[in-house]
Coordinates of C-alpha atoms in Angstrom, one line a residue:
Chain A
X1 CA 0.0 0.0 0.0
X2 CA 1.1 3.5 -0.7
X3 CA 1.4 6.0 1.7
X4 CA -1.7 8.2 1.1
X5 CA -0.1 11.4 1.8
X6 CA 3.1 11.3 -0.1
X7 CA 1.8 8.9 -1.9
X8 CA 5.4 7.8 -3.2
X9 CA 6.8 5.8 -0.3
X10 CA 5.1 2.3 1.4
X11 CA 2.7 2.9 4.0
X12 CA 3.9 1.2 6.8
X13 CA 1.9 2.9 10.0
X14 CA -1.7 2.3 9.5
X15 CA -4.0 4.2 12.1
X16 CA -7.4 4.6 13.6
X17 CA -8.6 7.9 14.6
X18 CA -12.1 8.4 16.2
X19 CA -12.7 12.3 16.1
X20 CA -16.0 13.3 17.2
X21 CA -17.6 9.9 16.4
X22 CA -16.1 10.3 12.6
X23 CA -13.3 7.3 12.1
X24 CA -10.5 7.8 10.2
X25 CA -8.3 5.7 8.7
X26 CA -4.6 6.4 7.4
X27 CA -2.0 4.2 6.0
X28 CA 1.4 6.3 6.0
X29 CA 5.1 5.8 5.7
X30 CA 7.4 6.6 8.7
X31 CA 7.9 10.0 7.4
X32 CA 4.7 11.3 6.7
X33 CA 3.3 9.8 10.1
X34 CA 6.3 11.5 12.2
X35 CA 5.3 14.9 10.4
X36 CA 1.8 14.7 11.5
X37 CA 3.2 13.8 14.4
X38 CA 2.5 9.9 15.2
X39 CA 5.4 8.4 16.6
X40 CA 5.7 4.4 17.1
X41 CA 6.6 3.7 20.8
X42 CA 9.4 1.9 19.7
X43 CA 11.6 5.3 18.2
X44 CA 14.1 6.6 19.2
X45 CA 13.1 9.7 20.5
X46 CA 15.8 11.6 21.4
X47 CA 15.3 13.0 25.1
X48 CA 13.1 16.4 25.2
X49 CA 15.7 18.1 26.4
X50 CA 15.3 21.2 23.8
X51 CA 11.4 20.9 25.0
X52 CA 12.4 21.2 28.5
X53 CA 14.8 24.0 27.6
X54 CA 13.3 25.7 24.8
X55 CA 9.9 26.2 27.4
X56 CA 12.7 27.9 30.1
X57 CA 14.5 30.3 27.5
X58 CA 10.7 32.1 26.8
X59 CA 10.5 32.4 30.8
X60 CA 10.2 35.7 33.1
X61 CA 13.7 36.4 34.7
X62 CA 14.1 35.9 37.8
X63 CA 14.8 39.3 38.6
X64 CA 12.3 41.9 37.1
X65 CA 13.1 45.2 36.1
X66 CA 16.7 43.7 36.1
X67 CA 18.5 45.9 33.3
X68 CA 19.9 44.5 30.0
X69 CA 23.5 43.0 30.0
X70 CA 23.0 41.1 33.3
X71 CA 22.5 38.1 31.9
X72 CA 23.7 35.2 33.2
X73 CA 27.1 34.3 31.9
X74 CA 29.7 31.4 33.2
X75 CA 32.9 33.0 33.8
X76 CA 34.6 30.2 32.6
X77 CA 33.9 30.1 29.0
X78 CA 31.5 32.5 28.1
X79 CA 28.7 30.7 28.2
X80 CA 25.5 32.7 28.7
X81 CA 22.2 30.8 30.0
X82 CA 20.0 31.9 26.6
X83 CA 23.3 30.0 24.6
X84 CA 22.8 27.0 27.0
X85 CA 18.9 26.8 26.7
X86 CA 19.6 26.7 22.6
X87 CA 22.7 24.7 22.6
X88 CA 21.6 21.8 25.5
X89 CA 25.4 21.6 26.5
X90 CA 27.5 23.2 28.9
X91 CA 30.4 24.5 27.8
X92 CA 32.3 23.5 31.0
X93 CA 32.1 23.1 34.8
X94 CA 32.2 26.5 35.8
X95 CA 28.2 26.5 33.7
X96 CA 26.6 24.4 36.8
X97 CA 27.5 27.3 39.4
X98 CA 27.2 30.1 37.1
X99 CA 23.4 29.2 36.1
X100 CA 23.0 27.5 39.7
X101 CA 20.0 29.1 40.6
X102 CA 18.1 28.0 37.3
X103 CA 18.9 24.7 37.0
X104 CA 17.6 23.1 40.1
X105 CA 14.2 23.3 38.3
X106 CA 16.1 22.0 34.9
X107 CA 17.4 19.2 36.8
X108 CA 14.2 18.0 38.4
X109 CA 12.5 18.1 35.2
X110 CA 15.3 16.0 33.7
X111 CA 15.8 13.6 36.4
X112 CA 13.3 14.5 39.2
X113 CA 15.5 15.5 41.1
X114 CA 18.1 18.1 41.4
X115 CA 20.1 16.6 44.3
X116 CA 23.5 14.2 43.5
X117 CA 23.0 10.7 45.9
X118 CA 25.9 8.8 44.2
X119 CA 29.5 8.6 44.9
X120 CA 31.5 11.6 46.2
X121 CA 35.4 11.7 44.4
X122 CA 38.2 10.9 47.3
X123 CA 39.2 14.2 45.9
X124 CA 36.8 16.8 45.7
X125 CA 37.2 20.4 45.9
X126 CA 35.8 21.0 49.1
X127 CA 38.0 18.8 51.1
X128 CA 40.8 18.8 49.3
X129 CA 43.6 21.1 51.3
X130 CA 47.4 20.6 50.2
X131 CA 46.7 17.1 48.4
X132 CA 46.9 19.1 45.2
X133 CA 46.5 16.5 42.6
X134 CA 49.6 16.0 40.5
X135 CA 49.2 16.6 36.7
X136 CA 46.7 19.2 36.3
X137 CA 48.7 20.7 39.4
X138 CA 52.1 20.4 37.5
X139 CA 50.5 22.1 34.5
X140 CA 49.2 25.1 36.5
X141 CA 52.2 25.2 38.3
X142 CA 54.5 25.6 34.8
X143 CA 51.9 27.9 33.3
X144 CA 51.9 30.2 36.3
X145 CA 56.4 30.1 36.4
X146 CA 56.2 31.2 32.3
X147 CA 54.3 34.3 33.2
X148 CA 56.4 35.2 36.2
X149 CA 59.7 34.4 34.3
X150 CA 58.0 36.8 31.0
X151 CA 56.7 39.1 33.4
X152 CA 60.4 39.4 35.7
X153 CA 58.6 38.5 38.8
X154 CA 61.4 36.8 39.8
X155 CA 60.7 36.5 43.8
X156 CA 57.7 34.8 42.4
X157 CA 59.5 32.4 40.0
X158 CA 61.4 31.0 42.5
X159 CA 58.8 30.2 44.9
X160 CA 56.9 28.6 41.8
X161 CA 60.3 26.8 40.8
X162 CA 60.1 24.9 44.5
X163 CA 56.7 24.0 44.5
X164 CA 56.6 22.6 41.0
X165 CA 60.3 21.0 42.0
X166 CA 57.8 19.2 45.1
X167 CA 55.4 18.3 42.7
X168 CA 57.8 16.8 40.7
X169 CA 59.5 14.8 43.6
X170 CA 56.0 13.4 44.4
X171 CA 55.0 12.5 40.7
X172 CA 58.4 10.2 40.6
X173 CA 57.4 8.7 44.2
X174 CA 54.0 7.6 42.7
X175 CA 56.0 6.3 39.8
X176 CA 58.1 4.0 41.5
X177 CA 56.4 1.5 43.0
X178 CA 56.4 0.8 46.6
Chain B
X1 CA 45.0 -2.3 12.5
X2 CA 42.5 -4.4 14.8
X3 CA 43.0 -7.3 12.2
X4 CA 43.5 -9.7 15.0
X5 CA 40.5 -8.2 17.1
X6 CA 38.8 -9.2 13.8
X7 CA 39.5 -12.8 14.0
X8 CA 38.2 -13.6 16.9
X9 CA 34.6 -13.1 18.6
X10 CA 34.3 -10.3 21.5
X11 CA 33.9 -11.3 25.0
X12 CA 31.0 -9.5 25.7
X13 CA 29.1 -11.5 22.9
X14 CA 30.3 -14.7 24.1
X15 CA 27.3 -16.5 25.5
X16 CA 28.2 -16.6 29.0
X17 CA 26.8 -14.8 31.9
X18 CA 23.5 -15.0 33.6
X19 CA 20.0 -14.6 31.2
X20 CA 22.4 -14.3 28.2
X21 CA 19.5 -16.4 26.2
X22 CA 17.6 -13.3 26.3
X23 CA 20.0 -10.6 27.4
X24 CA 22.7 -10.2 24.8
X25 CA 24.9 -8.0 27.2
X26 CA 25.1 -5.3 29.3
X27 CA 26.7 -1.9 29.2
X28 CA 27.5 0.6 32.3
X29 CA 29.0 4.0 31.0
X30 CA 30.7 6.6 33.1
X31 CA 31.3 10.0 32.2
X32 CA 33.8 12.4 33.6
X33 CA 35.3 15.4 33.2
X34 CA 38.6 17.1 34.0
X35 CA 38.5 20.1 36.2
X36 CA 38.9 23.3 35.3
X37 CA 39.2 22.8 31.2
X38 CA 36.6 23.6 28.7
X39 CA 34.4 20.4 27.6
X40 CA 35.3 19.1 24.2
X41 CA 32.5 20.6 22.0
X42 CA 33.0 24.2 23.2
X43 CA 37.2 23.8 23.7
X44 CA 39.7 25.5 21.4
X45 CA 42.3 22.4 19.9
X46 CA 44.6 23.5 22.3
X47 CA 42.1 22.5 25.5
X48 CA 41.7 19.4 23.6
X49 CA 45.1 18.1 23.0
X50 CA 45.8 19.4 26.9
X51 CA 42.9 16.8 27.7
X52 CA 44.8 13.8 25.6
X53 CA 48.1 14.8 27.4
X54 CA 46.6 14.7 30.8
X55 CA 45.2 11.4 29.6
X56 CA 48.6 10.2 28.2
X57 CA 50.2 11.2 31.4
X58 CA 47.8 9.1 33.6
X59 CA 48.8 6.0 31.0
X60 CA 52.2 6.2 31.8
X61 CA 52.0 6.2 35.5
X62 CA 49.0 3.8 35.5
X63 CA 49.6 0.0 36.0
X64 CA 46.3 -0.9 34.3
X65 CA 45.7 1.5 31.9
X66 CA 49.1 0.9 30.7
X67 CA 48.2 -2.5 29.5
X68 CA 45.3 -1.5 27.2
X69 CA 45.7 -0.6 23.8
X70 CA 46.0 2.9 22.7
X71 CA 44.6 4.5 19.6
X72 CA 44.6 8.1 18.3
X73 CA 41.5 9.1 16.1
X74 CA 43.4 10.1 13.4
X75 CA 45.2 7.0 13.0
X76 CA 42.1 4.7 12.7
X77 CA 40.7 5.0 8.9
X78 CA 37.2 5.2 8.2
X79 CA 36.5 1.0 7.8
X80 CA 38.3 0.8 11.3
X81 CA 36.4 3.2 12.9
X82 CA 33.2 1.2 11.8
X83 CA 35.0 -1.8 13.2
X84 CA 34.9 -0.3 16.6
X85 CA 31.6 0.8 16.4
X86 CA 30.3 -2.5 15.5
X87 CA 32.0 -4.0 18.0
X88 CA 30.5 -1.2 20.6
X89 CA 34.6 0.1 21.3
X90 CA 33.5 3.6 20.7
X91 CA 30.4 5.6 20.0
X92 CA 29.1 7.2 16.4
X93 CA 30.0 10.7 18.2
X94 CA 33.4 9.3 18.1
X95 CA 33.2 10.3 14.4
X96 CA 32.4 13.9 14.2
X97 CA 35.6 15.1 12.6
X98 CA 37.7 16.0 15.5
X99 CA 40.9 14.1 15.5
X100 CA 42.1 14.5 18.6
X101 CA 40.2 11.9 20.3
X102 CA 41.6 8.9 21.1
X103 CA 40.5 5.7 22.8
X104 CA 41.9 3.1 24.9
X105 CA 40.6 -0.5 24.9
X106 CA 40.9 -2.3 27.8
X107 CA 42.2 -6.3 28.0
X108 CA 39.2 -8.6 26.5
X109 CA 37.8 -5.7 25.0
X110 CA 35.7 -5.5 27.8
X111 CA 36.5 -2.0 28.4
X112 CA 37.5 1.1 26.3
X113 CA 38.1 4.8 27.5
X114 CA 37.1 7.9 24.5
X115 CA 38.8 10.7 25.4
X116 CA 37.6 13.9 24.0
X117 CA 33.9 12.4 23.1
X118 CA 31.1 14.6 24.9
X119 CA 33.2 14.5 27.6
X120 CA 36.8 14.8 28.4
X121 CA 36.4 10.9 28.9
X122 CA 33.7 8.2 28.6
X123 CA 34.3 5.3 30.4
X124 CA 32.6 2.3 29.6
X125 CA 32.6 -1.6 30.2
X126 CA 30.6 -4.9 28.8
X127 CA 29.6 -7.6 30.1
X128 CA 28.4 -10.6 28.2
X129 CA 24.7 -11.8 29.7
X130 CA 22.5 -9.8 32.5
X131 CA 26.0 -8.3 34.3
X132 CA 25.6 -5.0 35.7
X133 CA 27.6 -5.2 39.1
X134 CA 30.0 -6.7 37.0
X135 CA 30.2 -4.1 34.2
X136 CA 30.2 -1.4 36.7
X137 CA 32.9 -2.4 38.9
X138 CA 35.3 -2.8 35.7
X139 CA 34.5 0.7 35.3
X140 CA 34.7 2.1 38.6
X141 CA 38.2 -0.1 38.7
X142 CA 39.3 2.7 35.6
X143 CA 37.3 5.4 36.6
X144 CA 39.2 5.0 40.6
X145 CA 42.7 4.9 38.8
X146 CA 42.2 7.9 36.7
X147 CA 41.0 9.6 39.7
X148 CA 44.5 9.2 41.3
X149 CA 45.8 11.4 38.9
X150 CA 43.2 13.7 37.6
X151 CA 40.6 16.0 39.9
X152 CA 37.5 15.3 38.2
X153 CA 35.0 18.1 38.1
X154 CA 32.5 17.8 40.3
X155 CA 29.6 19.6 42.3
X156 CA 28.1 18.6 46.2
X157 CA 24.5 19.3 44.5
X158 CA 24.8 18.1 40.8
X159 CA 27.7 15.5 41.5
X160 CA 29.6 14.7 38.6
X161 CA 29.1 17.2 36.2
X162 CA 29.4 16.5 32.1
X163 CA 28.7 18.5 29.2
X164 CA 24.8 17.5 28.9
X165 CA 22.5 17.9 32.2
X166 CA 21.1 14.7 31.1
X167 CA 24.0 12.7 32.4
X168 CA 24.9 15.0 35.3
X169 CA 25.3 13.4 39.0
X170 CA 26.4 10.2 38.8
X171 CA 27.4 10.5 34.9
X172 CA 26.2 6.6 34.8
X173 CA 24.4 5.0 32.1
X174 CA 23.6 1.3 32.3
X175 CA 21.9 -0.3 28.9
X176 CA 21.2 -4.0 28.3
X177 CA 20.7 -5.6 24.5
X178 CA 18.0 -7.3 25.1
X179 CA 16.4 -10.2 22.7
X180 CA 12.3 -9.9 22.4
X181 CA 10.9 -12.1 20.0
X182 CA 7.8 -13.4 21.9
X183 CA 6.5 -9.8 22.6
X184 CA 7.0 -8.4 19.1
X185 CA 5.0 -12.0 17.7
X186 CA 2.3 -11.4 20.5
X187 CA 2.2 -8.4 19.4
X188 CA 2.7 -7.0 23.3
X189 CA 6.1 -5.3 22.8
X190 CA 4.3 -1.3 22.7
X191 CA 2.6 -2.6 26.0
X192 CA 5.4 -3.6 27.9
X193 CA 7.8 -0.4 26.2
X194 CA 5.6 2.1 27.6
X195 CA 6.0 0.6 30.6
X196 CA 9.3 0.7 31.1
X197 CA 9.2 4.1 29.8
X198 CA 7.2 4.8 32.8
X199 CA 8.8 3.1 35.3
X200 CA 11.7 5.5 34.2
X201 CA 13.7 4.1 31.8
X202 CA 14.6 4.4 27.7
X203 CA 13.9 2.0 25.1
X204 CA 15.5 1.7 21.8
X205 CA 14.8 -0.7 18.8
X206 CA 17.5 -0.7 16.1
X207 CA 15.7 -0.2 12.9
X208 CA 16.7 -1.5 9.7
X209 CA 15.4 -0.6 6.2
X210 CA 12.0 -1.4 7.3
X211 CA 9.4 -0.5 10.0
X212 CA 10.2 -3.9 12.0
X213 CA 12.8 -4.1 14.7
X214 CA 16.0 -5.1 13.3
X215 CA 16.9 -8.6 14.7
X216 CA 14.6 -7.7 18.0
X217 CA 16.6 -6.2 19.7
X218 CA 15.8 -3.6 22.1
X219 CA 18.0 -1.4 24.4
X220 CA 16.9 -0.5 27.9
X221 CA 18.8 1.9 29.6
X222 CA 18.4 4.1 32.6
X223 CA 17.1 7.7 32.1
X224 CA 18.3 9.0 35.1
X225 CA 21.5 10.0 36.1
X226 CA 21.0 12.9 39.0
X227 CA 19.1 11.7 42.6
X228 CA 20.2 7.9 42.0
X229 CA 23.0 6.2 44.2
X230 CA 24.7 4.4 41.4
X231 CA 23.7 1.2 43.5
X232 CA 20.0 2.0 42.4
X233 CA 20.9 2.5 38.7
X234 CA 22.2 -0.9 39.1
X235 CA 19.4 -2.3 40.8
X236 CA 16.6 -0.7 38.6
X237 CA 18.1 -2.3 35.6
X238 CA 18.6 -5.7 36.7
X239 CA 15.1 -5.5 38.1
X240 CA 13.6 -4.0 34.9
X241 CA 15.6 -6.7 33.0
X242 CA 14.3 -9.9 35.2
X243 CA 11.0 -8.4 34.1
X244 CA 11.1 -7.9 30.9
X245 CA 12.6 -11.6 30.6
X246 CA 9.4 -13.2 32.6
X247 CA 6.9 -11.4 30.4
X248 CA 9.2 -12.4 27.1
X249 CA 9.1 -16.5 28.6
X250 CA 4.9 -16.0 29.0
X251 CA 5.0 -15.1 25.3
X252 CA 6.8 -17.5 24.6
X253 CA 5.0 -20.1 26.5
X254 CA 1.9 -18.3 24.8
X255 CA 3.3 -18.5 20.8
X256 CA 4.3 -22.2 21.6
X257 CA 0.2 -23.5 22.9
X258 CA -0.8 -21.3 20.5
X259 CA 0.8 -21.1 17.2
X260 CA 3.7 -24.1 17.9
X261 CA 3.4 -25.2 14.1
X262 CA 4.0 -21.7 12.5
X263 CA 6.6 -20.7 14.9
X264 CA 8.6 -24.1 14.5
X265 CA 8.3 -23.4 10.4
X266 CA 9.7 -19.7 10.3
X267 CA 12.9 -21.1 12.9
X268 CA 13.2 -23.9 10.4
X269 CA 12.6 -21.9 7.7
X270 CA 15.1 -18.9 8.9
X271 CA 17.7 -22.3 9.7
X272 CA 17.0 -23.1 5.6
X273 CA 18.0 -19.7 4.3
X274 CA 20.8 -18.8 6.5
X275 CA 22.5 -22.1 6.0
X276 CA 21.9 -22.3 2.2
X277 CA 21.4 -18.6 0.8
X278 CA 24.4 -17.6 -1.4
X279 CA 23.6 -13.8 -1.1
X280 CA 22.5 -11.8 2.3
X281 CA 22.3 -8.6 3.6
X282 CA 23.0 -7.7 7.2
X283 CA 19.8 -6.8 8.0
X284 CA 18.3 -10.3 6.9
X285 CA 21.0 -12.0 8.6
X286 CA 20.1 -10.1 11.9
X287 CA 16.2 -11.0 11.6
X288 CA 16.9 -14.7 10.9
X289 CA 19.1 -15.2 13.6
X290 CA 16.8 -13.8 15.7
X291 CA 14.3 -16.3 14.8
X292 CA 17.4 -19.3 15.2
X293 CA 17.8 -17.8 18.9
X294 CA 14.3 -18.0 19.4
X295 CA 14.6 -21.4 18.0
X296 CA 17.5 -22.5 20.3
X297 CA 15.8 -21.3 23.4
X298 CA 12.6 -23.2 22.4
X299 CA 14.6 -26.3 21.8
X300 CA 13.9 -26.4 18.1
X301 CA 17.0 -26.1 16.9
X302 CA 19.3 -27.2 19.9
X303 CA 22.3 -28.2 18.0
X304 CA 23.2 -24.5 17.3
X305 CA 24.7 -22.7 20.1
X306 CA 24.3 -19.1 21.9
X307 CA 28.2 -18.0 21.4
X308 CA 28.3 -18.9 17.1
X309 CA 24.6 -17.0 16.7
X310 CA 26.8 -14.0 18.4
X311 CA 29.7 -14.5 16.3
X312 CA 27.8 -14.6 12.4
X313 CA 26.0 -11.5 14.3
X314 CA 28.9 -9.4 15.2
X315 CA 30.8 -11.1 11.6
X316 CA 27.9 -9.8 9.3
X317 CA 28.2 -6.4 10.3
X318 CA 29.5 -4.9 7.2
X319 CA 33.2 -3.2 8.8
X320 CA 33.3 -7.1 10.1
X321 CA 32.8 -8.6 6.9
X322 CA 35.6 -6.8 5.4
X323 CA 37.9 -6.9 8.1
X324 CA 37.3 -11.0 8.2
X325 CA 38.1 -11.4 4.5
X326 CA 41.1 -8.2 4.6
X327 CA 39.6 -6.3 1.9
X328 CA 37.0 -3.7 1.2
X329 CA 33.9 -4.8 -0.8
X330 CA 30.9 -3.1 -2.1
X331 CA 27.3 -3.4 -1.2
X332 CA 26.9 -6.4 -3.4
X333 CA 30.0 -8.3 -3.0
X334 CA 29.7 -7.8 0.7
X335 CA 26.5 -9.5 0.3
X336 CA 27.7 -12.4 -1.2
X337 CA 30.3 -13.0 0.7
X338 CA 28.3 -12.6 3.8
X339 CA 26.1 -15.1 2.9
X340 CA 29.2 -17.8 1.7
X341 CA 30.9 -16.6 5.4
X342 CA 27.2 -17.9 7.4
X343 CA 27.5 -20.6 5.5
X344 CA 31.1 -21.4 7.0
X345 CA 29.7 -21.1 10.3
X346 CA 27.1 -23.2 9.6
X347 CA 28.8 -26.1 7.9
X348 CA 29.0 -28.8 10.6
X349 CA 25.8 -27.6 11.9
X350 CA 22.5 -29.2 11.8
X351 CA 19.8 -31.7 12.9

């Protein structure tokens, strides 16, 4: 049978509609039946994330009267919250506490709830003190002696020298093993 | 490259484990990132190649990860890449274009690390059967060592954060390949789907050319990653699974009183074809084994077994195919060659 409203392609959903006691009957290929909107159970819907976003990006702001060019942007990358809404991704991790305050709603409409229950990293920020973790600390470390060196803070450079020197020491104790 | 891989079936399609009549395998993927860098989709190349080098740091100071095999992006050619996604080493996203990913695969191929996919790293492990404790342990095992050596960025409210809110918290996704085909026959699949979509979950078919469910397969994975101990995430799937497999045996039960002659024909029918056709594409050869796994489970065809169904599976991919016979074939030869390869398989079997 042919689709009846490209009539090019195989129908291959056929459907029942009762509207105000009228039945209808279609038979339609995948494409036409997705455009009027009939989805199989069994698609692959992606998640409706946009949906869930796109509904936010039309919302109030939180603060009224609030004047133009406050925005919320991440500090880390740029990011503003209307880009996020569009774009579904963050653009890193500085995004969660920059748009904090809006996406404890997003979350619990994505997961219902907005609250982390799982594993907490031996590491994490908040309890981590002087166990400063050894590559991305190395890199900071060699990033921070460049400017001082181009800069001719020497005093600094120094300092920088002995703690990446320390961090250095305890990359080669890891290395060997015990 | 991966010609030996090629050779030989994976070991998360090997049969084994518990349920694997019905559940093919089972997936648990973690996803991290690294503090204080841009996530890969919004990073310049620089922030990207850091990423790898942080990565390639860890493999040198890491016992375990050291062992696994390392591959950069933009040495794996386009057939290879297709390899891997057949054999589920990396992900289609793995493909966008960006060459400085690279992946490590883990011994058995039972686990593989993308760096630079969504995230700065995607974690994953398989488990042949109903496995998820299993699959998630070999993960947490990487996840724990990387974590040695890398501050992962992370949040006390929203956990483990990644680039999409839809995997933030614990940044775990567990998905089983499950085999259904007593509920499509019955005609009970929609019913069951939408309730698992209820009870929280996502459901996948893979389609083929046509409206049917390649091979009936179906992928059930959690939706939620935020407000879930991964302990629950484990829980709810295994639960979801063992129910999904009761109501598949009642349709089973129910296609066997009811319809025993038709169903014994079309496994005896799909037997026929497989072990006789001379050309076949992979779609057909994934809806007629599903019809010999039915049969095998049903005792119609008992002489074939679980682990060789997997292999002409995984074999008549189309990367497979060509990486089996070492050269590069188009549509039609691939065809015929797929079909002379079941045959191979097939040879010494039968009633």
């Amino acid at each position: 049978m042919i689709c009846q409203d490209c009539k090019k392609r195989e129908a291959q959903v056929h459907l029942t509609q009762i509207i105000n006691n009228e039945k209808l009957s279609l038979s339609l290929c995948k494409e036409c039946a997705a455009a009027r909107g009939f989805h199989s159970p069994l698609d692959n819907h992606p998640f409706p994330l946009a949906e869930i976003l796109s509904g936010l990006a039309g919302d109030t702001p939180p603060v009224k009267n609030s004047p133009p060019g406050e925005e919320m942007v991440c500090k880390g990358c740029g990011l503003t919250f209307e880009q996020f809404t569009r774009q579904g991704r963050f653009g890193c991790g500085d995004c969660y506490s920059a748009f904090r305050s809006r996406l404890e709603s997003i979350m619990r409409k994505i997961h219902g709830s907005s609250l982390h229950r799982g594993r907490i990293p031996e590491f994490s920020k908040f309890e981590k003190s002087e166990q400063a973790l050894p590559i991305q600390e190395e890199e900071r470390l060699q990033s921070e002696l460049a400017t001082a060196i181009k800069t001719e803070d020497f005093e600094k450079a120094v300092e920088l020298r002995d703690k990446l020197k320390a961090v250095r020491e305890k990359l080669m104790m890891e290395d060997t093993p015990n | 490259m991966f010609e030996e891989m090629a050779k030989s079936p994976a070991t998360w399609l090997s049969g084994q484990g518990d349920e694997s009549q019905v559940v093919l395998s089972t997936r648990v993927r973690l996803a991290r990132n690294v503090a204080g860098c841009k996530y890969p989709t919004s990073a310049d190349s620089e922030t990207r190649k850091r990423i790898v080098s942080y990565f390639d740091s860890v493999l040198t100071r890491s016992e375990i990860l050291s062992k696994g095999q390392y591959y950069k992006a933009a040495d794996i050619d386009r057939l290879d890449q297709d390899f891997l996604i057949e054999r589920h080493l990396i992900s289609p996203a793995f493909l966008d274009g960006d060459l400085s990913k690279t992946v490590l695969i883990g011994p058995e191929e039972r686990l593989s690390i993308m760096v630079n996919e969504e995230d700065h790293l995607r974690i994953q492990a398989l488990s042949s059967g109903l496995d998820a404790q299993s699959s998630f342990d070999l993960a947490m095992q990487y996840e724990a060592e990387i974590s040695h050596h890398l501050e992962f960025d992370y949040d006390k409210d929203f956990g483990y954060l990644t680039a999409c809110p839809t995997n933030a918290g614990t940044g775990m996704r567990a998905s089983i390949l499950i085999h259904l085909p007593g509920l499509v026959l019955t005609r009970d699949i929609d019913k069951v789907i939408s309730r698992i979509t209820r009870a929280g979950l996502i459901v996948r078919g893979f389609y083929g050319e046509g409206s049917d469910v390649l091979g009936n397969l179906f992928q059930v994975s959690n939706q939620n990653t935020l407000g879930l101990a991964e302990a629950d995430i484990l829980s709810q799937i295994t639960e979801v699974a063992r129910e999904i497999i009761e109501e598949e045996a009642g349709a089973r039960q129910q296609l066997k009183s009811e319809a025993a002659d038709m169903i014994e024909d079309k496994i005896w029918r799909a037997f026929g074809i497989l072990k006789h056709a001379r050309v076949l594409t992979s779609d057909e050869v994934m809806n007629l084994l599903s019809a010999v796994r039915l049969g095998y489970v049903m005792k119609v065809v008992e002489f074939i077994d679980i682990s060789l169904i997997n292999e002409i599976l995984l074999l008549s991919q189309p990367a497979h195919l060509q990486k089996y016979y070492g050269t590069e074939m188009d549509q039609n030869q691939q065809d015929f060659v797929r079909a002379q390869m079941v045959r191979e398989k097939l040879r010494d079997t039968g009633p």
